Amino acid sequence: MNTDSSESGLPKWIAIAGGGVVVLILALLFFPRGKSDEPDDGSPGTDGALVASDAECDRMLADIFDGLLPERLGLTSDRESLLRELTIWWSDCGELFEDRSGGENVELIQRLLDDEEAQRALRDSFARRDLDHIRNALLVRTAAEHVTLDASDDVERAVLLFNYVVRNVALLPGDSAGLALTPFETLLLGQGTADDRAWVFAELLRQLRIDAVVLEPAEGDWGPARIVGVVIPGESVRLFDCALGLPLPGPEATGVLVDRPATLTEVKEDDQFLRTLDFPGAVYPLASEEFDALKVLLVGHSSTFAPRMEALQADAPVGFEAELYDGLAANEFHEQGLYDRVAEAGQNAEAWTGEDIGVWQYPGLQYDRFEAGEAESNELVKARLAILEQAPVTLQAEQLADGSIEQTVERPKRPLQFSRIRQIEGDYADAMSGYLNARIAPTHSPHPINQGAAADAIFWVGVIKYEQGEYKVAADTLRQYLVTYRGHYWNTVARYLLALSLAQQGQTAEGAQLLSAAAGETGVPRNWLYLARKWRDAGN
């Protein structure tokens, strides 16, 4: 009998069946995992190409996150290309909105955010702001983990992070306040306002899943004070003043700084905690009764609360884990949403109700201003960024045929910005290597931009040595900076850190004298006065 067969010698029916199985497998592999509507607001679209598999989707997202690393975004990676790739990933690989977020979350977004911010949060496509949000989260995640590595509880973690912010974000002079910065630029430049400090502090805490809120009086305002309440279950709400640069002192305010901040309950019950911040002719502007009725403001912006960030965080590649999403309602990462957690903390402390809770508008407004290009048009920011992005330069001299000398400027492969990012993340060895190059650059390439970079570098080395607990080396380095660069923009904070370095070595009298010597100067920070008195009292 004649039996049909393929060229391989197999019966034809087996070959046909085998081919059908292959087609079925390929169809399953190449069918996209999720499909969202095309963006209709100018965001990059897709060409409808299908992503091959889960593995290919993961590789694509890993490449995107790699381009969003703090040392790469805007330097060696292009925002528009990354946004286009993220849009393709979301269309072909991402999970649908409805699979992750519920109606309660949408309702809270629409109720607590203004209309424009709510629309941004609920859009079914990614935007440039999302890229900066992811980059910022990756940066502060690494920093938060490093700073709190040896902490024993959340109160200690909060205090360590707050002191880290104060050391790394010097308050801008009054005439320079109000720059259009996001947390990345604030940390990179090392300068900002009390509001910038509060925002950075809250983002660092978020990476450790510790909630923070901005507190304001129900009526009126607190002037320059910017109070952040850190919500720690079982610990009431701990209070920090980002303008003062200190936690509000509690009953156990021991140590060189303030180790145990006052709780909201303590401050409401006893005004004496606040009165420890009074000085002749300079009464601290807050009083206990002003904490009786509060506005409680959640810290975040449209990207923080966007359901698309929940999906992205769930699929984040290994090695790129960060808190990208903080849902207002219950979600994949929290049994209670941010709104309910804060409402419960207020109820437990008998301090506020859900009706008192809103969203702090400052982060969203800062992103609006940043995207409008206000930062790039500011002369201070431009000058500082030029040093960070271009220094240290190398001068090359070439003799031309006519005997004249032509000098060219060669930009570095590793600019100062890279070292500063490494410092923020806690990779001090790498940062110190870059700072050493910046410090010696003026000797072989005397260029104005190298002079500015050398000043930044020696100051930041002093900060690193303080962070590492090498207080004598920190003090010596900061003294060298103050002598070499009189009138430089780090002078005030360098003097403060020098006093702290002395106090940490047990030289509290010397530290107090250094801070007190400024008593006759205008605009002496209140925290200097408080610490000088605290150290003197401890020595008596």
Coordinates of C-alpha atoms in Angstrom, one line a residue:
M1 CA 0.0 0.0 0.0
N2 CA 1.3 3.5 -0.9
T3 CA 1.5 5.8 2.2
D4 CA 1.9 9.6 1.8
S5 CA 5.0 10.9 3.5
S6 CA 7.0 14.1 3.9
E7 CA 10.5 14.5 2.6
S8 CA 11.7 13.7 6.1
G9 CA 10.2 10.3 5.9
L10 CA 7.4 11.0 8.4
P11 CA 3.8 10.3 7.5
K12 CA 2.2 13.5 6.1
W13 CA -0.5 13.6 8.8
I14 CA 2.2 13.7 11.5
A15 CA 4.0 16.5 9.7
I16 CA 0.8 18.5 9.4
A17 CA -0.1 18.0 13.0
G18 CA 3.4 19.0 14.1
G19 CA 3.2 22.1 12.0
G20 CA -0.1 23.1 13.7
V21 CA 1.5 22.8 17.1
V22 CA 4.4 25.0 16.1
V23 CA 1.9 27.6 14.7
L24 CA -0.1 27.5 18.0
I25 CA 3.1 28.0 20.1
L26 CA 4.3 30.9 18.0
A27 CA 0.9 32.5 18.3
L28 CA 0.9 32.3 22.0
L29 CA 4.5 33.6 22.2
F30 CA 3.9 36.6 19.9
F31 CA 0.5 37.6 21.2
P32 CA 0.8 40.8 23.3
R33 CA 0.2 40.6 27.0
G34 CA -1.7 43.9 27.2
K35 CA -3.0 46.6 24.8
S36 CA -3.9 50.1 25.7
D37 CA -5.6 52.7 23.6
E38 CA -3.4 54.9 21.5
P39 CA -2.4 58.1 23.3
D40 CA -4.3 61.2 22.0
D41 CA -2.3 63.9 23.7
G42 CA 0.9 64.1 21.7
S43 CA 2.7 61.3 23.4
P44 CA 4.7 59.0 21.1
G45 CA 2.5 56.3 19.6
T46 CA 3.4 52.8 18.5
D47 CA 3.5 51.2 15.1
G48 CA 1.5 48.2 16.3
A49 CA 4.5 45.8 16.3
L50 CA 4.1 42.9 18.6
V51 CA 6.7 42.1 21.3
A52 CA 7.8 38.6 21.1
S53 CA 7.6 37.2 24.6
D54 CA 7.6 37.8 28.3
A55 CA 11.4 37.5 28.2
E56 CA 11.6 40.1 25.4
C57 CA 9.2 42.4 27.3
D58 CA 11.5 42.1 30.4
R59 CA 14.6 42.9 28.4
M60 CA 12.9 45.9 26.9
L61 CA 11.9 47.3 30.3
A62 CA 15.3 46.6 31.7
D63 CA 16.9 48.6 28.9
I64 CA 14.4 51.5 29.6
F65 CA 15.2 51.5 33.3
D66 CA 18.9 51.4 32.6
G67 CA 18.5 54.6 30.5
L68 CA 16.6 56.2 33.4
L69 CA 19.4 55.7 35.9
P70 CA 20.3 59.0 37.5
E71 CA 23.8 59.1 35.9
R72 CA 22.4 58.4 32.5
L73 CA 19.1 60.2 31.9
G74 CA 19.7 63.4 29.9
L75 CA 23.5 62.7 29.7
T76 CA 24.0 59.4 27.8
S77 CA 20.3 58.6 27.2
D78 CA 17.6 60.5 25.4
R79 CA 14.3 61.3 27.0
E80 CA 12.3 61.3 23.8
S81 CA 13.7 57.9 22.8
L82 CA 13.0 56.4 26.2
L83 CA 9.5 57.8 26.3
R84 CA 8.8 56.2 22.9
E85 CA 10.2 52.9 24.1
L86 CA 8.2 53.0 27.3
T87 CA 5.0 53.8 25.3
I88 CA 5.7 50.7 23.1
W89 CA 6.3 48.6 26.1
W90 CA 3.1 49.8 27.8
S91 CA 1.1 49.1 24.6
D92 CA 2.6 45.6 23.9
C93 CA 3.6 44.3 27.3
G94 CA 2.0 46.3 30.1
E95 CA -1.0 45.3 32.1
L96 CA -4.3 47.1 31.5
F97 CA -5.4 49.8 33.9
E98 CA -8.5 47.9 34.9
D99 CA -6.5 44.9 36.1
R100 CA -4.8 46.9 38.8
S101 CA -6.8 49.9 40.1
G102 CA -10.2 50.2 41.5
G103 CA -13.0 52.8 41.5
E104 CA -12.1 54.0 45.0
N105 CA -8.6 55.0 43.8
V106 CA -10.1 57.0 40.9
E107 CA -12.6 58.7 43.2
L108 CA -9.9 59.8 45.6
I109 CA -7.7 61.1 42.8
Q110 CA -10.5 63.1 41.4
R111 CA -11.5 64.4 44.8
L112 CA -8.0 65.3 46.2
L113 CA -6.1 66.5 43.1
D114 CA -7.0 69.5 41.1
D115 CA -8.5 68.8 37.7
E116 CA -5.3 69.0 35.6
E117 CA -3.3 66.8 38.0
A118 CA -6.1 64.3 38.2
Q119 CA -6.2 64.0 34.4
R120 CA -2.4 63.5 34.3
A121 CA -2.7 60.8 37.0
L122 CA -5.5 58.9 35.2
R123 CA -4.1 59.0 31.6
D124 CA -3.5 55.7 29.9
S125 CA -0.1 56.6 28.6
F126 CA 3.3 57.7 29.9
A127 CA 4.6 61.3 29.8
R128 CA 8.0 63.0 30.2
R129 CA 7.2 63.7 33.8
D130 CA 6.9 60.0 34.5
L131 CA 10.5 59.5 33.3
D132 CA 11.8 62.1 35.8
H133 CA 9.7 60.6 38.5
I134 CA 11.2 57.1 37.9
R135 CA 14.7 58.5 37.8
N136 CA 14.1 60.4 41.1
A137 CA 12.8 57.3 42.7
L138 CA 15.8 55.2 41.7
L139 CA 18.1 57.9 43.1
V140 CA 16.4 58.3 46.5
R141 CA 15.8 54.6 46.9
T142 CA 19.6 53.9 46.8
A143 CA 20.3 56.9 49.1
A144 CA 17.6 55.9 51.7
E145 CA 18.9 52.4 51.9
H146 CA 22.5 53.5 52.4
V147 CA 21.7 56.2 55.0
T148 CA 19.5 53.9 57.2
L149 CA 21.5 50.8 56.8
D150 CA 22.3 50.5 60.6
A151 CA 19.1 52.0 61.9
S152 CA 17.2 50.0 64.5
D153 CA 13.7 51.5 64.2
D154 CA 11.6 53.9 62.0
V155 CA 12.1 56.8 64.3
E156 CA 15.9 56.5 63.9
R157 CA 15.5 56.0 60.2
A158 CA 13.4 59.2 59.9
V159 CA 16.0 61.2 62.0
L160 CA 18.9 59.9 59.9
L161 CA 17.2 60.8 56.6
F162 CA 16.2 64.2 57.9
N163 CA 19.8 65.0 59.0
Y164 CA 21.0 63.7 55.6
V165 CA 18.7 66.1 53.8
V166 CA 19.8 69.1 55.9
R167 CA 23.5 68.3 55.2
N168 CA 22.9 67.8 51.5
V169 CA 20.4 70.5 50.8
A170 CA 21.6 73.9 52.0
L171 CA 18.9 76.6 52.2
L172 CA 19.1 79.1 49.4
P173 CA 19.4 82.8 50.3
G174 CA 16.1 84.6 50.3
D175 CA 16.7 86.4 47.0
S176 CA 17.3 83.0 45.3
A177 CA 14.4 81.1 46.7
G178 CA 11.8 79.6 44.6
L179 CA 13.8 77.8 41.9
A180 CA 12.0 75.4 39.6
L181 CA 13.6 72.2 40.8
T182 CA 12.6 68.6 41.3
P183 CA 14.2 66.4 44.0
F184 CA 16.9 65.3 41.5
E185 CA 18.1 68.8 40.8
T186 CA 17.8 69.8 44.5
L187 CA 20.1 67.0 45.6
L188 CA 22.4 67.4 42.6
L189 CA 22.9 71.1 43.3
G190 CA 22.8 70.7 47.0
Q191 CA 20.7 73.7 47.5
G192 CA 16.9 74.4 47.8
T193 CA 14.2 75.9 49.9
A194 CA 12.5 74.5 53.0
D195 CA 9.8 73.2 50.7
D196 CA 12.4 71.4 48.6
R197 CA 13.8 69.9 51.7
A198 CA 10.4 68.7 52.7
W199 CA 9.7 67.1 49.3
V200 CA 13.1 65.3 49.3
F201 CA 12.6 64.1 52.9
A202 CA 9.2 62.7 52.1
E203 CA 10.4 60.9 48.9
L204 CA 13.3 59.3 50.9
L205 CA 10.9 58.1 53.5
R206 CA 8.5 56.7 50.9
Q207 CA 11.2 54.4 49.6
L208 CA 11.2 52.8 53.1
R209 CA 7.4 52.8 53.2
I210 CA 7.3 55.4 55.9
D211 CA 4.5 58.0 55.4
A212 CA 5.1 61.7 55.7
V213 CA 2.7 64.6 55.5
V214 CA 3.1 68.4 55.4
L215 CA 1.2 70.0 58.2
E216 CA -0.3 73.5 58.0
P217 CA -2.7 75.4 60.3
A218 CA -6.3 75.1 59.3
E219 CA -6.4 78.9 59.0
G220 CA -3.6 81.3 58.2
D221 CA 0.0 80.1 57.8
W222 CA 3.2 79.4 59.8
G223 CA 5.4 81.9 57.9
P224 CA 8.8 80.4 57.1
A225 CA 8.3 77.2 59.2
R226 CA 7.7 74.1 57.1
I227 CA 6.6 71.2 59.3
V228 CA 6.7 67.6 58.2
G229 CA 4.9 65.0 60.2
V230 CA 6.3 61.5 59.9
V231 CA 3.7 58.8 60.6
I232 CA 5.1 55.9 62.5
P233 CA 2.6 53.4 63.8
G234 CA 2.8 53.1 67.6
E235 CA 4.9 56.3 67.8
S236 CA 2.3 59.0 67.1
V237 CA 3.4 61.6 64.5
R238 CA 7.0 62.8 64.8
L239 CA 7.6 66.5 63.9
F240 CA 10.4 68.0 61.8
D241 CA 10.9 71.6 60.8
C242 CA 12.6 71.8 57.4
A243 CA 13.3 75.5 57.6
L244 CA 14.8 75.2 61.1
G245 CA 16.9 72.2 60.0
L246 CA 16.1 70.3 63.1
P247 CA 13.4 67.9 64.4
L248 CA 11.2 69.7 66.9
P249 CA 12.9 68.8 70.3
G250 CA 11.1 66.3 72.4
P251 CA 11.6 65.3 76.1
E252 CA 14.6 63.0 75.1
A253 CA 16.4 65.5 72.8
T254 CA 19.8 64.1 73.6
G255 CA 22.9 63.8 71.5
V256 CA 24.8 66.3 69.4
L257 CA 21.6 66.9 67.3
V258 CA 18.1 65.9 68.2
D259 CA 17.8 62.1 68.4
R260 CA 14.1 61.8 69.4
P261 CA 11.8 64.3 67.8
A262 CA 8.7 65.5 69.7
T263 CA 5.5 63.9 68.8
L264 CA 2.4 65.8 67.7
T265 CA 0.7 64.7 71.0
E266 CA 3.6 66.0 73.1
V267 CA 3.6 69.4 71.4
K268 CA -0.1 69.9 71.7
E269 CA 0.0 69.0 75.4
D270 CA 3.0 71.1 76.4
D271 CA 4.1 74.3 74.8
Q272 CA 7.5 74.2 76.5
F273 CA 8.8 71.9 73.8
L274 CA 8.4 74.7 71.3
R275 CA 9.6 77.4 73.7
T276 CA 13.1 75.7 73.8
L277 CA 13.5 77.3 70.4
D278 CA 12.9 80.8 71.7
F279 CA 15.8 83.3 72.0
P280 CA 16.0 86.9 73.0
G281 CA 14.5 88.9 70.2
A282 CA 13.7 85.8 68.2
V283 CA 10.6 83.9 69.4
Y284 CA 9.9 80.7 67.6
P285 CA 6.8 81.4 65.5
L286 CA 4.7 78.3 66.4
A287 CA 2.7 77.6 69.6
S288 CA 0.9 74.5 70.9
E289 CA -2.6 75.7 70.2
E290 CA -1.8 76.1 66.5
F291 CA -1.6 72.4 66.2
D292 CA -5.2 71.9 67.4
A293 CA -6.7 72.3 63.9
L294 CA -4.6 71.2 61.0
K295 CA -4.5 70.8 57.3
V296 CA -2.8 67.5 56.5
L297 CA -1.2 67.4 53.0
L298 CA -0.1 64.2 51.3
V299 CA 3.2 64.6 49.5
G300 CA 3.1 63.5 45.8
H301 CA 2.1 64.5 42.3
S302 CA 0.3 63.0 39.4
S303 CA 2.9 60.3 38.7
T304 CA 3.0 59.3 42.4
F305 CA -0.7 58.4 42.3
A306 CA -1.0 57.2 38.7
P307 CA -2.3 53.6 38.3
R308 CA 0.1 53.1 35.4
M309 CA 2.9 53.4 37.9
E310 CA 1.4 50.5 39.9
A311 CA 1.7 48.3 36.8
L312 CA 5.2 49.5 36.1
Q313 CA 6.4 48.9 39.6
A314 CA 4.9 45.4 39.6
D315 CA 6.9 44.6 36.4
A316 CA 10.0 46.5 37.4
P317 CA 13.2 44.6 36.4
V318 CA 15.4 42.9 39.0
G319 CA 18.0 45.4 40.3
F320 CA 15.7 48.4 39.6
E321 CA 13.3 48.0 42.4
A322 CA 11.9 51.3 43.8
E323 CA 8.6 52.7 45.2
L324 CA 7.2 54.3 42.0
Y325 CA 3.6 54.2 43.1
D326 CA 1.8 55.2 46.3
G327 CA -1.8 54.6 45.7
L328 CA -4.4 56.7 47.5
A329 CA -6.6 53.6 47.9
A330 CA -5.8 49.9 48.6
N331 CA -3.5 48.5 45.9
E332 CA -1.2 45.7 45.1
F333 CA 1.5 47.0 47.4
H334 CA -0.5 48.2 50.4
E335 CA -3.6 46.7 52.0
Q336 CA -4.4 50.3 53.0
G337 CA -4.0 53.2 50.6
L338 CA -2.0 56.3 51.6
Y339 CA -5.2 58.3 52.3
D340 CA -6.6 55.6 54.7
R341 CA -3.2 55.2 56.4
V342 CA -2.9 58.9 57.1
A343 CA -6.5 59.2 58.2
E344 CA -6.1 56.3 60.6
A345 CA -2.9 57.9 62.1
G346 CA -4.8 61.1 62.6
Q347 CA -7.6 59.3 64.3
N348 CA -5.2 57.4 66.6
A349 CA -3.5 60.7 67.6
E350 CA -6.8 62.5 67.9
A351 CA -5.3 65.1 65.6
W352 CA -7.3 65.1 62.3
T353 CA -10.0 63.4 60.3
G354 CA -10.2 62.4 56.7
E355 CA -11.9 65.7 55.9
D356 CA -8.7 67.5 56.9
I357 CA -6.6 65.6 54.3
G358 CA -5.6 67.1 51.0
V359 CA -2.6 66.8 48.6
W360 CA 0.3 69.3 48.8
Q361 CA 0.3 71.2 45.5
Y362 CA 4.0 72.2 45.6
P363 CA 5.4 69.0 43.9
G364 CA 3.0 69.3 40.9
L365 CA 3.6 73.0 40.5
Q366 CA 7.4 72.5 40.6
Y367 CA 7.1 70.0 37.8
D368 CA 5.0 72.4 35.8
R369 CA 7.6 75.1 36.2
F370 CA 10.5 72.7 35.5
E371 CA 8.9 71.5 32.3
A372 CA 8.2 75.0 31.2
G373 CA 12.0 75.6 31.3
E374 CA 12.2 77.9 34.3
A375 CA 15.2 76.1 35.8
E376 CA 17.1 76.4 32.5
S377 CA 16.5 80.1 32.4
N378 CA 17.8 80.8 35.9
E379 CA 21.3 82.1 36.0
L380 CA 22.2 80.5 39.3
V381 CA 21.1 77.1 38.1
K382 CA 22.8 77.5 34.7
A383 CA 26.1 78.4 36.3
R384 CA 25.9 75.5 38.8
L385 CA 24.9 73.0 36.2
A386 CA 27.6 74.1 33.8
I387 CA 30.2 73.1 36.5
L388 CA 28.5 69.8 37.2
E389 CA 28.1 68.8 33.6
Q390 CA 31.3 70.2 32.1
A391 CA 34.0 70.1 34.7
P392 CA 36.8 69.2 35.1
V393 CA 37.9 70.3 31.7
T394 CA 41.4 69.7 30.2
L395 CA 43.2 72.5 28.3
Q396 CA 45.1 71.3 25.2
A397 CA 47.6 73.6 23.5
E398 CA 48.7 73.1 19.9
Q399 CA 51.2 75.1 18.0
L400 CA 50.0 76.1 14.5
A401 CA 52.1 76.5 11.4
D402 CA 52.4 80.2 11.8
G403 CA 53.8 79.7 15.3
S404 CA 50.7 80.8 17.2
I405 CA 49.3 78.6 20.0
E406 CA 45.7 77.4 19.7
Q407 CA 44.1 76.2 23.0
T408 CA 41.2 73.8 23.0
V409 CA 39.0 72.7 25.9
E410 CA 38.4 69.0 26.3
R411 CA 35.3 67.9 28.3
P412 CA 35.7 65.0 30.7
K413 CA 34.3 61.5 30.2
R414 CA 33.2 61.5 33.8
P415 CA 31.9 65.0 34.7
L416 CA 31.6 66.2 38.3
Q417 CA 27.8 65.4 38.1
F418 CA 28.6 61.7 38.1
S419 CA 30.7 62.0 41.3
R420 CA 27.9 64.0 43.0
I421 CA 25.4 61.4 42.1
R422 CA 27.6 58.7 43.5
Q423 CA 27.9 60.7 46.7
I424 CA 24.2 61.0 47.0
E425 CA 23.8 57.3 46.6
G426 CA 26.5 56.5 49.2
D427 CA 29.2 55.2 46.8
Y428 CA 31.8 57.3 48.5
A429 CA 34.9 55.6 47.1
D430 CA 33.8 56.3 43.5
A431 CA 32.7 59.9 44.4
M432 CA 36.1 60.6 46.1
S433 CA 38.0 59.5 43.1
G434 CA 36.1 62.0 40.9
Y435 CA 36.5 64.7 43.5
L436 CA 40.2 64.2 43.7
N437 CA 40.5 64.8 39.9
A438 CA 38.4 67.9 40.2
R439 CA 40.5 69.3 43.1
I440 CA 43.8 68.9 41.1
A441 CA 42.4 70.0 37.8
P442 CA 43.1 73.8 38.2
T443 CA 46.9 73.0 38.6
H444 CA 47.2 71.6 35.1
S445 CA 44.3 73.3 33.4
P446 CA 43.6 76.7 35.0
H447 CA 40.1 77.3 33.7
P448 CA 37.4 79.2 35.6
I449 CA 35.1 76.2 35.5
N450 CA 37.8 74.1 37.1
Q451 CA 38.1 76.6 39.9
G452 CA 34.4 76.3 40.7
A453 CA 34.6 72.5 40.5
A454 CA 37.6 72.4 42.9
A455 CA 35.6 74.4 45.5
D456 CA 32.6 72.1 45.2
A457 CA 34.8 69.0 45.4
I458 CA 36.7 69.9 48.6
F459 CA 33.4 70.9 50.3
W460 CA 31.7 67.7 49.3
V461 CA 34.7 65.7 50.5
G462 CA 34.2 67.3 53.9
V463 CA 30.5 66.2 53.8
I464 CA 31.5 62.6 52.8
K465 CA 34.0 62.4 55.7
Y466 CA 31.3 63.6 58.1
E467 CA 28.9 61.0 56.7
Q468 CA 31.6 58.3 57.2
G469 CA 32.1 59.3 60.8
E470 CA 35.6 60.5 60.2
Y471 CA 34.9 63.8 62.1
K472 CA 38.5 64.9 62.5
V473 CA 39.2 64.6 58.8
A474 CA 35.9 66.3 58.1
A475 CA 36.8 69.2 60.3
D476 CA 40.3 69.6 58.7
T477 CA 38.8 69.5 55.2
L478 CA 36.1 72.0 56.0
R479 CA 38.6 74.3 57.6
Q480 CA 40.7 74.1 54.4
Y481 CA 37.7 74.9 52.3
L482 CA 36.7 77.9 54.5
V483 CA 40.3 79.3 54.3
T484 CA 40.7 78.7 50.6
Y485 CA 37.3 79.8 49.3
R486 CA 36.2 82.7 51.4
G487 CA 32.8 84.0 50.3
H488 CA 31.9 80.9 48.3
Y489 CA 28.3 79.7 48.4
W490 CA 29.0 76.8 50.7
N491 CA 30.6 79.0 53.4
T492 CA 27.6 79.0 55.7
V493 CA 26.8 75.3 55.6
A494 CA 30.6 74.5 55.8
R495 CA 30.8 76.5 59.0
Y496 CA 27.8 74.6 60.4
L497 CA 29.2 71.2 59.5
L498 CA 32.6 72.2 61.0
A499 CA 30.8 72.9 64.3
L500 CA 29.0 69.6 64.1
S501 CA 32.3 67.8 63.4
L502 CA 33.9 69.3 66.4
A503 CA 30.9 68.4 68.6
Q504 CA 30.9 64.9 67.4
Q505 CA 34.5 64.6 68.6
G506 CA 33.4 65.8 72.1
Q507 CA 34.6 69.3 71.5
T508 CA 31.2 70.8 72.2
A509 CA 32.6 74.0 73.7
E510 CA 34.6 74.7 70.5
G511 CA 31.6 73.9 68.4
A512 CA 29.3 76.1 70.4
Q513 CA 31.9 79.0 70.2
L514 CA 32.0 78.6 66.4
L515 CA 28.2 78.9 66.1
S516 CA 27.9 81.6 68.8
A517 CA 30.6 83.7 67.0
A518 CA 27.9 84.5 64.4
A519 CA 25.6 85.9 67.1
G520 CA 26.3 89.5 66.0
E521 CA 25.7 88.7 62.3
T522 CA 22.4 89.2 60.5
G523 CA 20.3 86.2 59.7
V524 CA 21.9 83.7 62.1
P525 CA 20.0 80.4 61.7
R526 CA 17.9 79.5 64.7
N527 CA 19.3 76.0 64.8
W528 CA 22.8 77.4 65.4
L529 CA 21.6 79.3 68.4
Y530 CA 19.7 76.2 69.7
L531 CA 22.7 73.8 69.3
A532 CA 25.2 76.3 70.8
R533 CA 23.0 76.6 73.9
K534 CA 22.4 72.8 74.0
W535 CA 26.1 72.0 73.8
R536 CA 27.0 74.6 76.4
D537 CA 24.3 73.3 78.8
A538 CA 25.5 69.7 78.2
G539 CA 29.1 70.7 79.2
N540 CA 28.1 72.4 82.4

